[in-house]
XYZ file of C-alpha atoms in Angstrom:
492
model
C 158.830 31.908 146.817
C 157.340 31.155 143.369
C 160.003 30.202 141.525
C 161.347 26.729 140.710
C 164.665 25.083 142.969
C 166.742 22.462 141.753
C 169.917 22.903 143.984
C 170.022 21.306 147.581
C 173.332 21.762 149.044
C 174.671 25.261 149.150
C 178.586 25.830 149.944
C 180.093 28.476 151.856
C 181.066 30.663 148.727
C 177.386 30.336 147.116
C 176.696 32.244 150.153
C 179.330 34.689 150.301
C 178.486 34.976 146.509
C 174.996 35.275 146.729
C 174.961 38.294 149.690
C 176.936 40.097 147.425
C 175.254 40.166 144.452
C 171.873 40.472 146.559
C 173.611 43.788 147.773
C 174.621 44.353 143.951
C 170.893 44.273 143.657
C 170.215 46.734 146.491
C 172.609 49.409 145.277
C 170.713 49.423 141.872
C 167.389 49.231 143.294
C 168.241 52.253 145.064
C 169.468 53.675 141.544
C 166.042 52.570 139.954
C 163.867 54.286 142.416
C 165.927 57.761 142.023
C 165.207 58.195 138.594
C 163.673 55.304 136.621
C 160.366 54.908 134.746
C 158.212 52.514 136.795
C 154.481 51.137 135.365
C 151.833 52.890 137.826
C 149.801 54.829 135.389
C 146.623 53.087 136.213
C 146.875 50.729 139.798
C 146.205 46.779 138.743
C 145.113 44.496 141.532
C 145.995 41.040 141.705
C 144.523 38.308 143.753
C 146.022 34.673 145.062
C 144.014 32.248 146.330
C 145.616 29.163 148.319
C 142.898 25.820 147.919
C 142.598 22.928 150.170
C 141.763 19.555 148.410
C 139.587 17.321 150.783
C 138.253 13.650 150.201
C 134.450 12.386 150.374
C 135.073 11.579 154.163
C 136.545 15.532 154.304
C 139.741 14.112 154.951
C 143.003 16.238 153.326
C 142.870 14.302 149.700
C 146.998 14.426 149.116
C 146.296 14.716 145.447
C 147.684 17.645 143.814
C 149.595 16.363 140.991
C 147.169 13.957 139.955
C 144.248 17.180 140.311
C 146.939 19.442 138.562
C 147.466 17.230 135.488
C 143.712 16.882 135.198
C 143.075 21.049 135.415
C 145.374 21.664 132.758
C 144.970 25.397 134.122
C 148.529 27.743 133.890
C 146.544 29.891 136.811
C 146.069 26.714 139.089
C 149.732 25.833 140.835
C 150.857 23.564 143.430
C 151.320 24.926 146.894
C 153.609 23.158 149.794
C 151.580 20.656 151.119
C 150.310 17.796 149.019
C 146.266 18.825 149.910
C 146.892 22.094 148.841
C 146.557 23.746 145.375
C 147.229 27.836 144.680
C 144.768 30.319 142.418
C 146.314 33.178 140.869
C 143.584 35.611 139.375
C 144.388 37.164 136.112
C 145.341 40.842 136.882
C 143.291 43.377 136.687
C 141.568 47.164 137.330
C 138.632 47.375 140.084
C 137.145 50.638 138.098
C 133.681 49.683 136.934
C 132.631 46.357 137.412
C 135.879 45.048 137.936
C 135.205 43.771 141.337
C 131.904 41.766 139.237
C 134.630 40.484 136.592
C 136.530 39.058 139.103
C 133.908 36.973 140.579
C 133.308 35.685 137.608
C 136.118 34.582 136.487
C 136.671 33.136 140.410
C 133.765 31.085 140.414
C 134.096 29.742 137.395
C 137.913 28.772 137.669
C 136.667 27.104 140.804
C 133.926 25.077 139.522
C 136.101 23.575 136.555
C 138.864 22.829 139.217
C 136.015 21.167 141.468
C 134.765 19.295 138.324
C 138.298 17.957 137.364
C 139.052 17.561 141.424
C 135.744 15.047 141.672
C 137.932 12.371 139.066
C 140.228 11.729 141.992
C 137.701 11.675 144.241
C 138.479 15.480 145.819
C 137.093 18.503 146.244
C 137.793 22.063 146.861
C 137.578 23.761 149.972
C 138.087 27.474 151.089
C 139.346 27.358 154.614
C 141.940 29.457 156.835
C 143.274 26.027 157.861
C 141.732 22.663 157.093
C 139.801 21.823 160.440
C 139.936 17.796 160.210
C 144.353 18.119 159.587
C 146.227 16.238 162.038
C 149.942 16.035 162.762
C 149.823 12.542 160.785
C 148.899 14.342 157.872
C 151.545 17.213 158.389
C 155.033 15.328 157.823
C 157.319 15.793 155.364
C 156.393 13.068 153.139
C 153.221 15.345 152.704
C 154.908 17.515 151.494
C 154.326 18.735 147.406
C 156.501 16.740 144.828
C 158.208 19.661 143.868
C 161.982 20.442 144.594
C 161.584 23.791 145.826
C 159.577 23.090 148.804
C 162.280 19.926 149.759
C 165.222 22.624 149.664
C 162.862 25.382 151.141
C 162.113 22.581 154.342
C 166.300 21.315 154.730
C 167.234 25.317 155.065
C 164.691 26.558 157.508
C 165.090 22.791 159.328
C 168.790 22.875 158.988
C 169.316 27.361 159.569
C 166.997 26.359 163.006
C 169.144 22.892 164.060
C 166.313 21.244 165.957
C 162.815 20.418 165.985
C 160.172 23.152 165.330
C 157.865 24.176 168.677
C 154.321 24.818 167.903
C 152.676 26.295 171.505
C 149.466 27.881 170.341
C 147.208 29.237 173.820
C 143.542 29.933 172.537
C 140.552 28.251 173.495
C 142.511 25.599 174.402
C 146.480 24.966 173.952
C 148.360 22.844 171.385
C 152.223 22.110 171.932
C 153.399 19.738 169.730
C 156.721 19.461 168.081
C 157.715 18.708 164.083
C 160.524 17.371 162.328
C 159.818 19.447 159.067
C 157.819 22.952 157.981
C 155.042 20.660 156.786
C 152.706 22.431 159.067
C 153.057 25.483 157.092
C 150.590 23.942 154.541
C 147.683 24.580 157.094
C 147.981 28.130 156.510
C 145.982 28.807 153.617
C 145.555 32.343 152.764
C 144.237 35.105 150.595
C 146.788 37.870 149.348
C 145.627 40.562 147.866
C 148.466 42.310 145.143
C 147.490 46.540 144.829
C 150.394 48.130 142.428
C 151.640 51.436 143.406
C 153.486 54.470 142.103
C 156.751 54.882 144.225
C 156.573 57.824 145.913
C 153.178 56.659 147.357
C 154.512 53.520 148.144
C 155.118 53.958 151.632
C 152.193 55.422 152.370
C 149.855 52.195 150.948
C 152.401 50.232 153.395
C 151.703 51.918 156.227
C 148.261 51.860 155.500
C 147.787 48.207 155.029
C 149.834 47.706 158.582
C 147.606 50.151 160.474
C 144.400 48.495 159.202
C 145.642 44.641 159.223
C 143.975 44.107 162.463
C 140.451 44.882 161.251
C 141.181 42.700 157.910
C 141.405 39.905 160.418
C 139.405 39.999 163.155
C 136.794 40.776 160.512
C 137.963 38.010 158.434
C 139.531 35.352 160.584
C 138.276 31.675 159.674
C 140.596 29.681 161.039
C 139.871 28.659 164.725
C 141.030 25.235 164.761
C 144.407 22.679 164.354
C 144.661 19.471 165.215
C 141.163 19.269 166.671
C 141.352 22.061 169.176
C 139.711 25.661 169.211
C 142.714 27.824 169.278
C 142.931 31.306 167.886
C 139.617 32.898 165.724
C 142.792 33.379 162.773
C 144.896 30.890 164.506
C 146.901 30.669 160.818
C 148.845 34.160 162.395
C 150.597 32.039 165.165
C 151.311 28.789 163.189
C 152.592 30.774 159.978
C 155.072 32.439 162.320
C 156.298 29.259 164.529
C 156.333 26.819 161.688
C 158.443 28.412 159.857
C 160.375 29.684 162.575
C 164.654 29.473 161.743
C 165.893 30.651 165.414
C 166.236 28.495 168.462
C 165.323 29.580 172.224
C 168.874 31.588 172.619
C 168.629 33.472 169.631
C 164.636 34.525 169.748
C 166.206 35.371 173.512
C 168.654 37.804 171.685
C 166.074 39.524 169.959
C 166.924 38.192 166.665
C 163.881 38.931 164.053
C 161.506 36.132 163.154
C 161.019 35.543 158.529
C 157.388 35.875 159.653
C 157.494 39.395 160.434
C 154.754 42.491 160.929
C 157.761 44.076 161.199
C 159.037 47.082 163.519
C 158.526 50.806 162.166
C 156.523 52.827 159.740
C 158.720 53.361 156.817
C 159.339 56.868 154.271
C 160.302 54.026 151.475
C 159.929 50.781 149.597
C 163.824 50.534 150.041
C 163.491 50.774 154.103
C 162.112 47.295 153.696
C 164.352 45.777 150.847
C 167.354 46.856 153.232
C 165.878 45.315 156.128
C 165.598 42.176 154.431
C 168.745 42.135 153.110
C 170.616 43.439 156.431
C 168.397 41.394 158.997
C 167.809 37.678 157.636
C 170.693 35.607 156.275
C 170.015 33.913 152.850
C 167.962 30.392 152.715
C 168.087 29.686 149.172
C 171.443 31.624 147.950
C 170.812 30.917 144.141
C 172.855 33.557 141.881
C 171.851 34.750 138.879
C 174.205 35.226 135.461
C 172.629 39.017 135.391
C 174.804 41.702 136.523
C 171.920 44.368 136.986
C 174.844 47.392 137.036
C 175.558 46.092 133.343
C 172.000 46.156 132.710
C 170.920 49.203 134.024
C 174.179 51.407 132.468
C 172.991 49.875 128.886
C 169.200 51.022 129.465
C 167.523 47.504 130.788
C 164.956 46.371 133.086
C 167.497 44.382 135.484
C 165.883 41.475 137.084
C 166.934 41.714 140.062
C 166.504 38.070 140.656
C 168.935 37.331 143.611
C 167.121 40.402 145.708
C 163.601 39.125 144.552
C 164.567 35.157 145.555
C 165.781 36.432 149.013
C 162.635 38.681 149.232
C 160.062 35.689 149.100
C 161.709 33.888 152.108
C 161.084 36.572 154.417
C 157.171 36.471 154.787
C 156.286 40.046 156.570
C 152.484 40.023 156.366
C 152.462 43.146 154.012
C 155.145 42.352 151.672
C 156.818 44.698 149.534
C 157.406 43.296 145.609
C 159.101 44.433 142.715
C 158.249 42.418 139.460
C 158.153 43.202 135.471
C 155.450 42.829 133.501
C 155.305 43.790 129.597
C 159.226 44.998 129.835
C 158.270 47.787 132.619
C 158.823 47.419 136.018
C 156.579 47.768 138.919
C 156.333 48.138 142.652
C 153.302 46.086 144.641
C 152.319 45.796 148.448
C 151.360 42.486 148.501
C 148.878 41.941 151.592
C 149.121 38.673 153.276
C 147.382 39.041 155.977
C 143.959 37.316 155.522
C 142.653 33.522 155.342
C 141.050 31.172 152.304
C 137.341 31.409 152.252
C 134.660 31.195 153.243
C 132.810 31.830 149.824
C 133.873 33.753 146.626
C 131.864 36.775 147.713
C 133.610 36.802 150.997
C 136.867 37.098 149.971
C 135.718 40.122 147.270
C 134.041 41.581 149.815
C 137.903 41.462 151.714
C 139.494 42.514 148.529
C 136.731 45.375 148.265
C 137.273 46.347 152.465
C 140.830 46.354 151.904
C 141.636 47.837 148.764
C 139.335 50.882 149.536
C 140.619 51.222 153.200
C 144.336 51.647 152.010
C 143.465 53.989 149.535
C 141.693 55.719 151.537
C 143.821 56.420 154.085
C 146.886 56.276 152.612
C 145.977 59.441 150.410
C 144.107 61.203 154.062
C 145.265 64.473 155.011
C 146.400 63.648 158.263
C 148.179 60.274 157.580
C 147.155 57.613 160.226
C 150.164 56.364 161.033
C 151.445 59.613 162.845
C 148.556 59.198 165.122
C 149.246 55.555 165.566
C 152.283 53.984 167.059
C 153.761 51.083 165.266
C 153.927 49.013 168.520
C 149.799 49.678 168.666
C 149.379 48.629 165.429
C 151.075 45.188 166.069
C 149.497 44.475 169.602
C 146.168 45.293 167.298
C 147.289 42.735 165.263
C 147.757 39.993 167.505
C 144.356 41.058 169.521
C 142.212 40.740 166.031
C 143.698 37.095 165.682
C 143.456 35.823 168.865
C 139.310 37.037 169.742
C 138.199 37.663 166.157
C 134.721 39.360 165.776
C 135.804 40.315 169.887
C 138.830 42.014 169.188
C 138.982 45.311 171.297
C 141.439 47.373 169.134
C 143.257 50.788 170.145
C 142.503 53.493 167.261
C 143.610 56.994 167.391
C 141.094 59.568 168.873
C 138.842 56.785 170.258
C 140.483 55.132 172.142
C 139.848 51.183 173.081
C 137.020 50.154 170.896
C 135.263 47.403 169.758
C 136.534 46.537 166.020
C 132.861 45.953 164.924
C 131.799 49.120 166.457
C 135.508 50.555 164.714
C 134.806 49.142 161.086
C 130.999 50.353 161.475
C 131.812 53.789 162.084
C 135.024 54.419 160.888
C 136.796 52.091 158.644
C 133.577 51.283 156.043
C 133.436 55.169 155.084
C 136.768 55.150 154.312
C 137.059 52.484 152.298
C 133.826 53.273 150.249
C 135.372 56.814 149.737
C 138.624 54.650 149.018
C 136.640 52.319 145.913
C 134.937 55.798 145.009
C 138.485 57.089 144.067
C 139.556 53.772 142.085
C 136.363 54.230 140.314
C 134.222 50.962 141.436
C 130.907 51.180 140.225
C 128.398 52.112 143.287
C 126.746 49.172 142.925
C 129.157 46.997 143.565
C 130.984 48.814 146.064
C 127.314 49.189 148.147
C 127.349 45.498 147.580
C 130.790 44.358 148.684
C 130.569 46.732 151.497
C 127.722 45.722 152.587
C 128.628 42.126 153.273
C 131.437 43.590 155.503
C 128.895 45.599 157.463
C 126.678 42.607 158.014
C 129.348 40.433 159.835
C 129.329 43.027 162.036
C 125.689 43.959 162.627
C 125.179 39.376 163.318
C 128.757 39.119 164.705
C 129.123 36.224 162.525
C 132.455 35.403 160.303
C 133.373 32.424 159.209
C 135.600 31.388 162.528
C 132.327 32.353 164.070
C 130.208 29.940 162.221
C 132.629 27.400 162.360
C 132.648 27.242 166.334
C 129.086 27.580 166.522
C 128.328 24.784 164.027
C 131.224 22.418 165.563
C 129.391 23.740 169.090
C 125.831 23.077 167.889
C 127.133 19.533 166.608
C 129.029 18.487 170.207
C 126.408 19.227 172.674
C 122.961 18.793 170.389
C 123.884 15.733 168.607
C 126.342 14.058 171.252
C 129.201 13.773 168.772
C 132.879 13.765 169.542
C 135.122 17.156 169.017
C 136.389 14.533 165.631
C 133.093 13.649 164.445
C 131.802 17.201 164.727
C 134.640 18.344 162.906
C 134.170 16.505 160.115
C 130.874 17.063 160.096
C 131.411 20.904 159.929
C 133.732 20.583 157.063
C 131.177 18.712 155.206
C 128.567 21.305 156.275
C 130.848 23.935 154.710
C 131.694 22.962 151.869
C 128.167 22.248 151.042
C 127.095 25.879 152.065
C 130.549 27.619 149.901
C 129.077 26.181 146.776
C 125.955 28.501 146.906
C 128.490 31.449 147.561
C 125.941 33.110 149.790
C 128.156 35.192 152.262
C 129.012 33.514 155.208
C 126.955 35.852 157.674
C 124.221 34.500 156.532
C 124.634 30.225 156.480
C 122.633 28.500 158.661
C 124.000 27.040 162.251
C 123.870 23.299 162.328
């Protein structure tokens, strides 16, 4: 939910108002897709980036506004917690060098952020979730300055009508209860934005759920909250409970949760707009003067706005977007799947894994997805963020396998054949690629060196699970600065 909120208290007819001009919406979305002109000559990627902000003791450094003001950067933004800051990358193609251009531009947006950051004492880190938070640090009084997030926290605490459960079973368990959705702002994640034609859209969809196991266990780096060692990508369970709207009896009546993977393959971008709309009850029911039937009859672009607003509060991992850019519409999976971090290169070499993979299979002969029940893919999902670099996934035609042994043999063809077909430059897909094959040749990701170097830290230097913490976060931000991939930092 990008947008800016001003209104807090929401009647019963804003409602009643709202679902029907969010069905208005539907009906000429469905319109739009029959016969209308949509932007997907040449596929643009996006990337978003969400930042933690730590202080010289890596403590969370609640500074955003006072960082913000200082960046002076329309592609830095603030994000819900006050530690946290978001990166949107410009746009762009991944033919060529595009992949190169993009680390450029990443590292260098980065470093002036880190520079401006330093004034107020701060600095940037690239983490799954922030390993020295606490719950004093996740309240609501945490919680970003602006509205939005205020009026996003009263409907989710107010549609739910008691406290939010967290009961996380890893390593070790957490169960703790909140007040507020301030523990959202752990989650910090990197979404990857592929536009699509829409005909092929559900086929990139269905794709990017099939294969959103191996994203994470291959790039899960978030293995601890609140000082315990949880899940490898333990950002999957909090996302979903923190943000959680139903109580006990209605979870019990199989009611959906906003943070969804979902429950079938799909034949159309409009299954999932209609799911949305027919499933989850509005949080932020905001209307728009538009009337997109009056736009649409006189030749327009309708906005859509009331159908895009109720779209960004239910957070499937691959979510479906419509947007305008330039006066043309356009259709985007936006993948959602994967954690901050560890270094720049890691997360292209992500980007490069995943944007080849879903190309590659969505345009196979012999689509995966009829080979692969949806129920497998999800139980995949949920096994990749619980072990990690462990994860036993099920995969058509091999049966149980080891998802290092998977990506090795199956997935990393694919997706190189997927990069050839965008055009990447050899180079840079061998090179991208490559750091993807070398986490799984050491077995080392960054929830892997994490656990190792909080290990190493507990039982060689005698220090407390806090001290060692803190001492890994310092050891990690040191090491993301050289933005030498993460399988190979040093332990310690």
């Amino acid at each position: 939910m990008g947008r800016d909120v001003e209104q807090g208290a929401f009647s019963r007819e804003d409602r009643v108002r709202y679902r029907q001009k969010v069905r208005r919406c539907l009906d000429v979305f469905a319109l739009m897709l029959d016969d209308f002109g949509f932007d997907a000559d040449r596929p643009m990627t996006g990337l978003e980036i969400e930042l933690n902000l730590v202080d010289s003791a890596a403590e969370p450094a609640m500074r955003n506004d006072q960082i913000l003001a200082d960046i002076a950067d329309p592609l830095f933004q603030t994000e819900l917690g006050q530690f946290n800051l978001e990166l949107n990358a410009l746009p762009r193609l991944i033919e060529g060098t595009g992949f190169a251009d993009y680390e450029h531009d990443l590292r260098s947006s980065l470093t002036r952020a880190d520079e401006r950051a330093a004034k107020s004492d701060a600095r940037i880190v690239l983490v799954g979730i922030l390993p020295t938070l606490t719950e004093r640090h996740l309240v609501a009084d945490n919680l970003s300055t602006n509205e939005r997030y205020r009026v996003l926290n009263d409907q989710i605490v107010g549609a739910r009508g008691e406290d939010i459960e967290l009961d996380i079973r890893g390593i070790e368990r957490l169960q703790t209860h909140t007040d507020s959705i301030a523990p959202e702002a752990a989650c910090t994640s990197l979404q990857f934005h592929l536009q699509v034609a829409p005909d092929s859209f559900a086929d990139y969809w269905n794709a990017s759920q099939a294969i959103a196991a191996a994203q994470v266990a291959i790039g899960a780096n978030s293995p601890y909250l609140y000082g315990r060692q949880l899940w490898a990508e333990t950002r999957i369970a909090l996302f979903q409970q923190a943000t959680d709207t139903r109580p006990d009896e209605l979870k019990a009546q199989g009611v959906r949760p906003r943070v969804w993977f979902g429950e079938r393959w799909i034949t159309s971008i409009f299954d999932l707009f209609e799911e949305n709309v027919r499933y989850f009850p509005p949080l932020l029911p905001i209307c728009e003067d538009e009337d997109p039937v009056e736009v649409l009859h006189a030749g327009g672009v309708p906005q859509l706005g009331e159908l895009r607003l109720h779209n960004g509060t239910v957070y499937r991992w691959n979510r479906p977007v419509y947007d305008i850019m330039d006066g043309r519409p356009h259709l985007r999976v936006e993948n959602r799947v994967l954690p901050a971090g560890p270094t720049v290169v890691d997360m292209l070499a992500n980007a490069a894994f995943y944007f080849g993979l879903a190309r590659g299979l969505a345009e196979a002969d012999r689509p995966i997805w009829s080979q692969l029940t949806f129920s497998s893919a999800e139980e995949n999902f949920h096994a990749a963020a619980r072990r990690g670099m462990d994860a036993v996934l099920y995969w058509p035609r091999l049966g149980e396998v080891p998802v290092t042994k998977l990506v090795l043999d199956v997935l990393l063809p694919t997706a190189a054949t997927g990069l050839d077909r965008f055009g990447v430059a050899p180079a840079e897909r061998d090179r991208l690629l490559g750091v993807i094959e070398q986490r799984c040749r050491t077995g080392r990701n960054g929830a892997v060196w994490q656990t190792e170097t909080v290990w190493a830290a507990e039982r060689h230097r005698n220090m407390s699970r806090d001290a060692a913490l803190h001492h890994m976060v310092q050891r990690y931000a040191d090491l993301q600065r050289g933005n030498e991939p993460v399988h190979t930092w040093p332990v310690g």
